[in-house]
Short mmCIF file of C-alpha atoms and ligand atoms in Angstrom, two decimals:
data_model
loop_
_atom_site.label_atom_id
_atom_site.label_comp_id
_atom_site.label_asym_id
_atom_site.label_seq_id
_atom_site.Cartn_x
_atom_site.Cartn_y
_atom_site.Cartn_z
CA MET A 607 119.24 139.79 108.80
CA SER A 608 119.84 140.56 112.51
CA ILE A 609 118.13 138.43 115.34
CA LEU A 610 117.62 139.32 119.17
CA VAL A 611 118.50 136.39 121.04
CA THR A 612 117.91 136.86 124.83
CA GLY A 613 119.76 134.51 126.87
CA GLY A 614 122.29 134.11 124.38
CA ALA A 615 124.90 134.08 127.30
CA GLY A 616 123.29 130.91 128.65
CA TYR A 617 123.71 127.38 128.17
CA ILE A 618 121.74 126.95 124.95
CA GLY A 619 121.34 130.35 123.77
CA SER A 620 125.56 130.97 123.33
CA HIS A 621 124.40 127.93 121.09
CA MET A 622 122.24 129.29 118.97
CA VAL A 623 124.10 131.98 118.86
CA LEU A 624 126.39 130.20 117.14
CA HIS A 625 124.83 128.75 114.66
CA LEU A 626 123.35 131.49 113.80
CA LEU A 627 126.38 133.00 112.86
CA GLU A 628 127.68 130.12 111.05
CA LYS A 629 124.58 130.59 108.98
CA GLY A 630 125.39 134.55 108.12
CA TYR A 631 123.12 135.93 109.91
CA GLU A 632 123.70 139.06 112.49
CA VAL A 633 122.79 138.75 116.19
CA VAL A 634 121.97 141.49 118.98
CA ILE A 635 122.17 139.87 122.68
CA ALA A 636 120.73 140.89 125.52
CA ASP A 637 121.32 139.08 128.73
CA ASP A 638 121.99 140.24 132.77
CA LEU A 639 124.96 137.58 132.98
CA SER A 640 122.87 136.32 136.20
CA THR A 641 122.82 132.72 134.80
CA GLY A 642 125.09 133.22 131.76
CA ASN A 643 128.92 133.71 131.13
CA LYS A 644 130.72 136.59 129.73
CA GLU A 645 133.33 134.36 127.98
CA ALA A 646 130.17 132.38 125.77
CA VAL A 647 128.67 135.99 124.22
CA LEU A 648 129.88 136.12 120.61
CA ALA A 649 128.21 138.39 118.64
CA ASN A 650 129.73 142.26 118.33
CA LYS A 651 126.19 143.41 119.70
CA PHE A 652 125.62 142.88 123.71
CA TYR A 653 123.61 144.74 125.50
CA GLN A 654 124.43 143.06 129.50
CA ALA A 655 120.04 144.16 130.81
CA ASP A 656 117.53 141.94 132.09
CA ILE A 657 114.79 142.30 129.63
CA LYS A 658 112.47 143.38 132.31
CA ASP A 659 115.06 146.43 132.66
CA GLU A 660 112.95 148.88 130.32
CA LYS A 661 115.94 151.35 129.61
CA ALA A 662 118.17 148.95 128.42
CA MET A 663 115.79 147.38 125.87
CA ALA A 664 113.97 149.96 124.86
CA ARG A 665 117.71 151.09 123.90
CA LEU A 666 118.09 147.63 122.21
CA PHE A 667 115.20 147.80 120.16
CA LYS A 668 115.76 151.48 118.89
CA GLU A 669 119.23 150.91 117.92
CA ASN A 670 119.09 147.90 116.47
CA GLN A 671 116.39 146.69 113.71
CA ILE A 672 115.06 143.59 114.61
CA ASP A 673 114.11 141.31 112.27
CA GLY A 674 113.28 138.20 114.80
CA VAL A 675 113.71 137.08 118.53
CA ILE A 676 115.32 133.93 119.67
CA HIS A 677 113.70 133.72 123.64
CA PHE A 678 115.30 132.26 126.32
CA ALA A 679 115.89 134.42 129.20
CA ALA A 680 114.97 132.78 131.86
CA PHE A 681 114.71 131.18 135.40
CA SER A 682 115.51 127.22 134.01
CA LEU A 683 116.03 125.42 138.27
CA ILE A 684 112.29 123.05 138.36
CA GLY A 685 113.85 122.40 142.72
CA GLU A 686 114.11 126.47 142.90
CA SER A 687 110.82 127.17 141.12
CA MET A 688 108.91 125.69 144.28
CA GLN A 689 110.74 127.63 146.57
CA GLU A 690 110.66 130.59 145.00
CA PRO A 691 107.24 130.33 142.69
CA LEU A 692 106.72 134.28 141.93
CA LYS A 693 110.02 135.05 140.92
CA TYR A 694 110.28 132.28 138.36
CA TYR A 695 106.65 133.58 137.57
CA GLU A 696 108.21 138.18 137.35
CA ASN A 697 110.57 137.02 135.59
CA ASN A 698 109.75 134.27 133.18
CA VAL A 699 106.06 135.67 132.04
CA THR A 700 107.00 139.08 133.02
CA GLY A 701 109.77 139.47 131.09
CA THR A 702 107.80 137.90 127.72
CA LEU A 703 105.10 139.58 127.63
CA ARG A 704 107.83 142.90 127.45
CA ILE A 705 109.47 141.44 124.59
CA LEU A 706 105.94 141.18 123.13
CA LYS A 707 105.10 144.79 123.82
CA TYR A 708 108.61 145.83 122.27
CA MET A 709 107.37 143.05 119.63
CA ASP A 710 103.98 144.84 118.51
CA GLU A 711 105.69 148.57 119.06
CA TYR A 712 108.45 147.98 116.03
CA GLY A 713 106.43 145.61 114.57
CA ILE A 714 108.67 142.65 114.46
CA LYS A 715 106.51 139.11 113.87
CA ASN A 716 107.86 136.43 114.25
CA ILE A 717 109.27 134.90 117.57
CA VAL A 718 110.70 131.33 118.49
CA PHE A 719 110.40 130.90 122.23
CA SER A 720 112.27 128.18 124.44
CA SER A 721 109.86 125.67 126.26
CA SER A 722 109.96 122.95 127.82
CA ALA A 723 108.68 119.37 128.36
CA ALA A 724 108.38 120.07 131.32
CA VAL A 725 105.08 121.82 130.54
CA TYR A 726 103.38 118.09 130.15
CA GLY A 727 104.05 116.89 133.80
CA GLU A 728 103.39 113.18 134.31
CA SER A 729 102.24 112.38 130.62
CA PRO A 730 102.74 108.51 129.18
CA SER A 731 105.84 108.12 127.27
CA PRO A 732 106.22 109.30 124.11
CA ILE A 733 105.05 112.23 124.52
CA LYS A 734 103.19 113.94 121.22
CA GLU A 735 102.62 117.54 121.03
CA ASN A 736 98.35 116.85 121.26
CA ALA A 737 98.94 115.29 125.15
CA GLY A 738 97.48 116.92 128.34
CA THR A 739 99.12 120.24 129.53
CA ASN A 740 100.05 119.70 133.68
CA PRO A 741 103.44 120.59 134.70
CA THR A 742 104.48 119.22 137.87
CA ASN A 743 106.07 122.77 139.04
CA ALA A 744 106.69 125.81 139.09
CA TYR A 745 108.96 126.25 136.20
CA GLY A 746 106.65 124.22 133.79
CA GLU A 747 103.83 126.27 134.75
CA THR A 748 105.20 129.62 133.92
CA LYS A 749 106.70 127.95 130.27
CA LEU A 750 102.91 126.96 130.05
CA ALA A 751 101.42 130.52 130.54
CA VAL A 752 103.50 131.74 129.08
CA GLU A 753 102.73 129.64 125.43
CA LYS A 754 99.34 130.68 126.67
CA MET A 755 100.34 134.20 126.06
CA LEU A 756 101.57 133.43 122.69
CA LYS A 757 98.60 132.71 121.50
CA TRP A 758 96.37 135.29 121.82
CA ALA A 759 99.56 137.93 121.48
CA SER A 760 100.07 136.11 118.47
CA LYS A 761 95.84 136.07 117.21
CA ALA A 762 95.40 139.62 118.52
CA TYR A 763 99.05 141.67 116.89
CA GLY A 764 99.41 138.62 113.80
CA ILE A 765 102.71 137.60 115.52
CA ASN A 766 103.89 134.16 114.59
CA PHE A 767 105.52 131.65 117.19
CA ALA A 768 106.92 128.35 117.59
CA ALA A 769 106.99 127.71 121.31
CA LEU A 770 110.17 123.99 121.25
CA ARG A 771 109.46 122.30 124.10
CA TYR A 772 112.91 120.93 124.57
CA PHE A 773 113.34 117.14 126.51
CA ASN A 774 117.21 117.39 128.72
CA ALA A 775 119.35 119.46 126.78
CA ALA A 776 123.80 117.30 126.14
CA GLY A 777 125.79 117.70 125.33
CA SER A 778 128.71 120.80 123.76
CA HIS A 779 129.62 122.64 120.72
CA VAL A 780 132.33 120.47 118.92
CA SER A 781 134.48 123.19 118.88
CA GLY A 782 134.85 123.19 122.28
CA ARG A 783 134.34 127.50 122.44
CA ILE A 784 130.92 127.02 124.91
CA GLY A 785 129.67 124.05 126.54
CA GLU A 786 127.16 123.81 129.44
CA LYS A 787 128.61 126.04 132.25
CA ARG A 788 126.33 127.15 134.88
CA LYS A 789 127.21 129.05 138.11
CA ILE A 790 125.13 125.79 140.20
CA GLU A 791 124.85 122.77 138.20
CA THR A 792 122.38 120.21 139.04
CA HIS A 793 121.69 118.54 135.90
CA LEU A 794 122.74 114.16 135.63
CA ILE A 795 125.56 114.63 132.75
CA PRO A 796 128.31 117.23 133.55
CA ILE A 797 127.64 116.25 137.78
CA ALA A 798 128.73 112.60 136.83
CA LEU A 799 131.31 114.32 134.55
CA ASP A 800 132.63 116.17 136.96
CA VAL A 801 132.96 113.01 139.17
CA ALA A 802 135.11 111.74 136.34
CA LEU A 803 137.48 114.19 136.46
CA GLY A 804 137.73 113.93 140.39
CA LYS A 805 135.47 117.08 141.01
CA ILE A 806 133.30 115.33 142.18
CA GLU A 807 133.22 112.25 145.43
CA GLU A 808 130.38 110.63 144.10
CA LEU A 809 126.91 110.86 141.85
CA LEU A 810 123.94 110.61 143.99
CA ILE A 811 121.52 108.66 142.34
CA PHE A 812 117.61 110.07 142.74
CA GLY A 813 115.71 107.58 143.28
CA ASP A 814 116.48 103.14 142.06
CA ASP A 815 112.70 102.72 142.95
CA TYR A 816 110.77 104.10 139.93
CA ASP A 817 108.23 101.65 138.24
CA THR A 818 111.24 101.83 135.22
CA PHE A 819 113.18 98.36 133.55
CA ASP A 820 116.60 99.04 136.18
CA GLY A 821 114.34 101.92 138.85
CA THR A 822 116.01 105.17 137.40
CA CYS A 823 114.54 107.81 136.28
CA ILE A 824 114.34 107.62 131.95
CA ARG A 825 115.46 110.84 130.01
CA ASP A 826 115.67 112.18 126.41
CA TYR A 827 119.00 113.39 125.86
CA ILE A 828 118.93 116.05 122.82
CA HIS A 829 122.07 117.35 121.88
CA VAL A 830 122.20 121.90 122.05
CA SER A 831 123.20 121.70 118.38
CA ASP A 832 120.16 119.78 117.20
CA LEU A 833 117.97 122.26 119.68
CA ALA A 834 119.53 125.50 117.71
CA SER A 835 119.42 123.58 114.00
CA ALA A 836 115.46 122.95 114.90
CA HIS A 837 114.84 127.07 116.20
CA LEU A 838 116.21 128.37 113.02
CA LEU A 839 113.82 125.92 110.95
CA ALA A 840 111.48 127.47 112.72
CA LEU A 841 111.77 131.25 112.46
CA GLU A 842 112.93 130.52 108.59
CA LYS A 843 110.05 128.68 107.80
CA MET A 844 108.08 132.28 109.36
CA ALA A 845 110.15 134.76 108.13
CA ASN A 846 109.74 132.91 104.48
CA GLU A 847 105.70 132.39 105.55
CA LYS A 848 103.98 135.16 104.07
CA LYS A 849 101.07 135.19 106.41
CA CYS A 850 100.40 136.10 110.27
CA GLY A 851 99.69 134.50 113.12
CA LEU A 852 101.18 131.41 112.15
CA ASN A 853 101.04 129.32 115.53
CA MET A 854 103.78 126.31 115.87
CA ILE A 855 103.75 123.82 118.94
CA TYR A 856 106.83 121.41 118.88
CA ASN A 857 108.77 118.54 120.70
CA LEU A 858 112.57 118.21 120.94
CA GLY A 859 114.08 114.91 121.77
CA SER A 860 115.73 112.32 120.38
CA GLU A 861 113.34 109.73 120.70
CA LYS A 862 115.44 107.38 122.91
CA GLY A 863 114.93 107.11 126.63
CA PHE A 864 117.49 106.32 128.73
CA SER A 865 117.50 105.57 133.03
CA VAL A 866 120.16 107.03 134.97
CA ASN A 867 122.25 103.95 134.85
CA GLN A 868 122.41 103.56 131.54
CA ILE A 869 123.94 107.40 131.98
CA VAL A 870 126.03 107.00 133.95
CA GLU A 871 127.91 103.43 132.34
CA ALA A 872 127.53 105.30 129.17
CA VAL A 873 129.79 108.07 131.34
CA LYS A 874 131.96 105.21 131.99
CA SER A 875 132.48 104.43 128.83
CA VAL A 876 133.51 107.73 127.38
CA THR A 877 135.86 108.95 129.75
CA GLU A 878 137.17 105.16 131.38
CA VAL A 879 136.68 106.23 134.47
CA ASN A 880 134.79 104.51 137.31
CA ILE A 881 131.78 106.75 137.85
CA ARG A 882 131.22 106.34 141.85
CA THR A 883 127.51 106.23 142.69
CA GLU A 884 125.51 106.56 145.84
CA ILE A 885 121.73 105.56 146.05
CA ALA A 886 119.65 108.44 147.68
CA PRO A 887 115.60 109.56 147.78
CA ARG A 888 113.84 110.17 145.38
CA ARG A 889 113.91 114.43 144.21
CA SER A 890 110.88 116.21 144.20
CA GLY A 891 109.23 116.87 141.25
CA ASP A 892 110.80 113.60 138.56
CA PRO A 893 108.85 112.16 136.58
CA ALA A 894 110.21 108.83 135.77
CA VAL A 895 109.91 108.49 132.49
CA LEU A 896 110.06 111.05 129.89
CA ILE A 897 110.83 111.01 126.25
CA ALA A 898 109.49 112.15 122.89
CA SER A 899 107.85 112.36 120.08
CA SER A 900 109.54 114.01 117.29
CA GLU A 901 107.90 113.71 114.31
CA LYS A 902 105.25 116.72 113.96
CA ILE A 903 108.57 118.63 113.63
CA LYS A 904 110.78 115.86 111.47
CA LYS A 905 108.17 115.77 108.66
CA GLU A 906 106.34 119.86 109.02
CA LEU A 907 110.36 121.53 109.16
CA GLY A 908 112.07 118.59 107.79
CA TRP A 909 114.12 118.58 111.56
CA ALA A 910 117.28 115.96 111.64
CA PRO A 911 118.90 115.67 114.80
CA GLN A 912 123.07 115.18 113.98
CA TYR A 913 123.87 113.20 116.97
CA THR A 914 122.36 109.54 117.35
CA ASP A 915 124.16 108.58 119.41
CA ILE A 916 124.11 108.84 123.92
CA ARG A 917 128.10 108.89 123.92
CA ASP A 918 129.00 111.47 120.57
CA ILE A 919 126.23 113.43 122.42
CA ILE A 920 128.25 112.65 126.39
CA SER A 921 132.02 112.88 124.11
CA THR A 922 131.41 115.99 123.02
CA ALA A 923 130.60 117.23 126.63
CA TRP A 924 133.18 115.69 128.09
CA GLU A 925 135.83 117.51 125.78
CA PHE A 926 134.36 121.13 126.90
CA ARG A 927 134.30 119.69 130.71
CA LYS A 928 138.30 118.78 130.76
CA LYS A 929 139.23 122.88 129.61
CA MET A 930 136.29 124.72 131.36
CA ARG A 931 137.61 126.32 134.27
N1 UFG B 1351 120.17 112.96 138.83
C1 UFG B 1351 120.45 112.27 139.42
N2 UFG B 1351 121.43 112.41 140.19
C2 UFG B 1351 122.10 114.03 140.67
C3 UFG B 1351 121.15 115.11 139.14
C4 UFG B 1351 120.01 114.46 138.20
O1 UFG B 1351 120.18 110.76 140.29
O2 UFG B 1351 122.93 114.28 140.24
C5 UFG B 1351 118.67 112.49 138.10
C6 UFG B 1351 117.22 113.27 137.87
O3 UFG B 1351 116.73 112.49 139.02
C7 UFG B 1351 116.61 113.65 136.84
C8 UFG B 1351 117.91 112.75 135.74
O4 UFG B 1351 118.53 112.53 136.37
O5 UFG B 1351 115.51 111.57 136.78
C9 UFG B 1351 118.36 114.03 135.12
O6 UFG B 1351 118.01 114.96 135.96
P1 UFG B 1351 119.09 116.29 135.00
O7 UFG B 1351 118.81 117.11 136.21
O8 UFG B 1351 119.62 116.73 134.55
O9 UFG B 1351 117.18 117.14 134.40
P2 UFG B 1351 116.16 117.16 134.18
O10 UFG B 1351 115.53 115.77 133.86
O11 UFG B 1351 115.50 117.24 135.98
O12 UFG B 1351 115.42 118.31 133.63
C10 UFG B 1351 115.28 118.73 131.92
C11 UFG B 1351 115.88 120.52 132.07
C12 UFG B 1351 114.41 120.93 132.86
C13 UFG B 1351 113.62 120.70 131.84
C14 UFG B 1351 113.35 118.65 132.31
C15 UFG B 1351 112.58 118.54 131.01
O13 UFG B 1351 116.72 120.88 133.60
O14 UFG B 1351 114.76 122.73 132.34
O15 UFG B 1351 115.05 117.82 131.63
O16 UFG B 1351 112.03 117.23 130.54
F1 UFG B 1351 112.61 121.13 132.30
#
């Protein structure tokens, strides 16, 4: 079985590729390296291409017999999506539209889509999949728009899809080979680790006046390798199912919430370094609390996350970050 992983040089995409290779799948990567890293490309078949590049993608589909698609390629910075929403619509929505057209043309029936908890907006936690969707930012809107497009494409062309709504992806592969490495870093755990490494002087805590037990935002952190295993379960479910037009929407989270302060404490405990912090104004678009209910995928696909302790998750991130160049 040959799987196309778009965005396979990115943080979550590269963990997906490694997981597929470990399970014996053939992998084809499409990634334009605009946010991904060349050294995270682990498959032999690599097309350095924007998924909107019709020439390059036509060649990819012609040269490879693709059995299924796992689609990560997207822009994902919430702040940037508020400044440049059209850039996000063009890349995230149009890019997916092109992939679906190729799938229809080549008779490829299965796609797993990288969606986000950002589709929910401010829903009360724990959030189930049937909660209302009301994104508070343009990034979340593009993910929701794609979910809807998948639904209609599925109806019309008999495509099976799974949209996986991640909460906060964290950690790195246990081998230390790949990890969370971005050109611009805005995420809490890698920034806190950079403070521990002395690369950054202090961590700014964006708001301590939220309606939470300690005033800082609460998030649900899930290990990136557990995200990867969920994608494969969804893909295998589709491949084994004889029916067409399967629609699956699942949350992926640990079902536990940690405040920003608690994450800082956990980073201190793992790294054994003091983390200097300063309270800063709230960051626009940040909901106070986001915690998943992941019962649905556990029950329906038998997903069982391996990393259940936040310190273990942070430890894997720390091991990678110390070595990162
Ligand atoms: N935070 C700080 N200081 C920082 C960075 C972050 O206080 O320097 C806070 C944020 O305000 C937030 C929490 O730490 O309360 C987590 O922030 P991240 O930037 O690490 O992650 P987000 O929750 O903003 O976003 C993540 C993904 C999105 C996804 C979203 C879904 O990056 O792609 O989860 O919940 F949409």
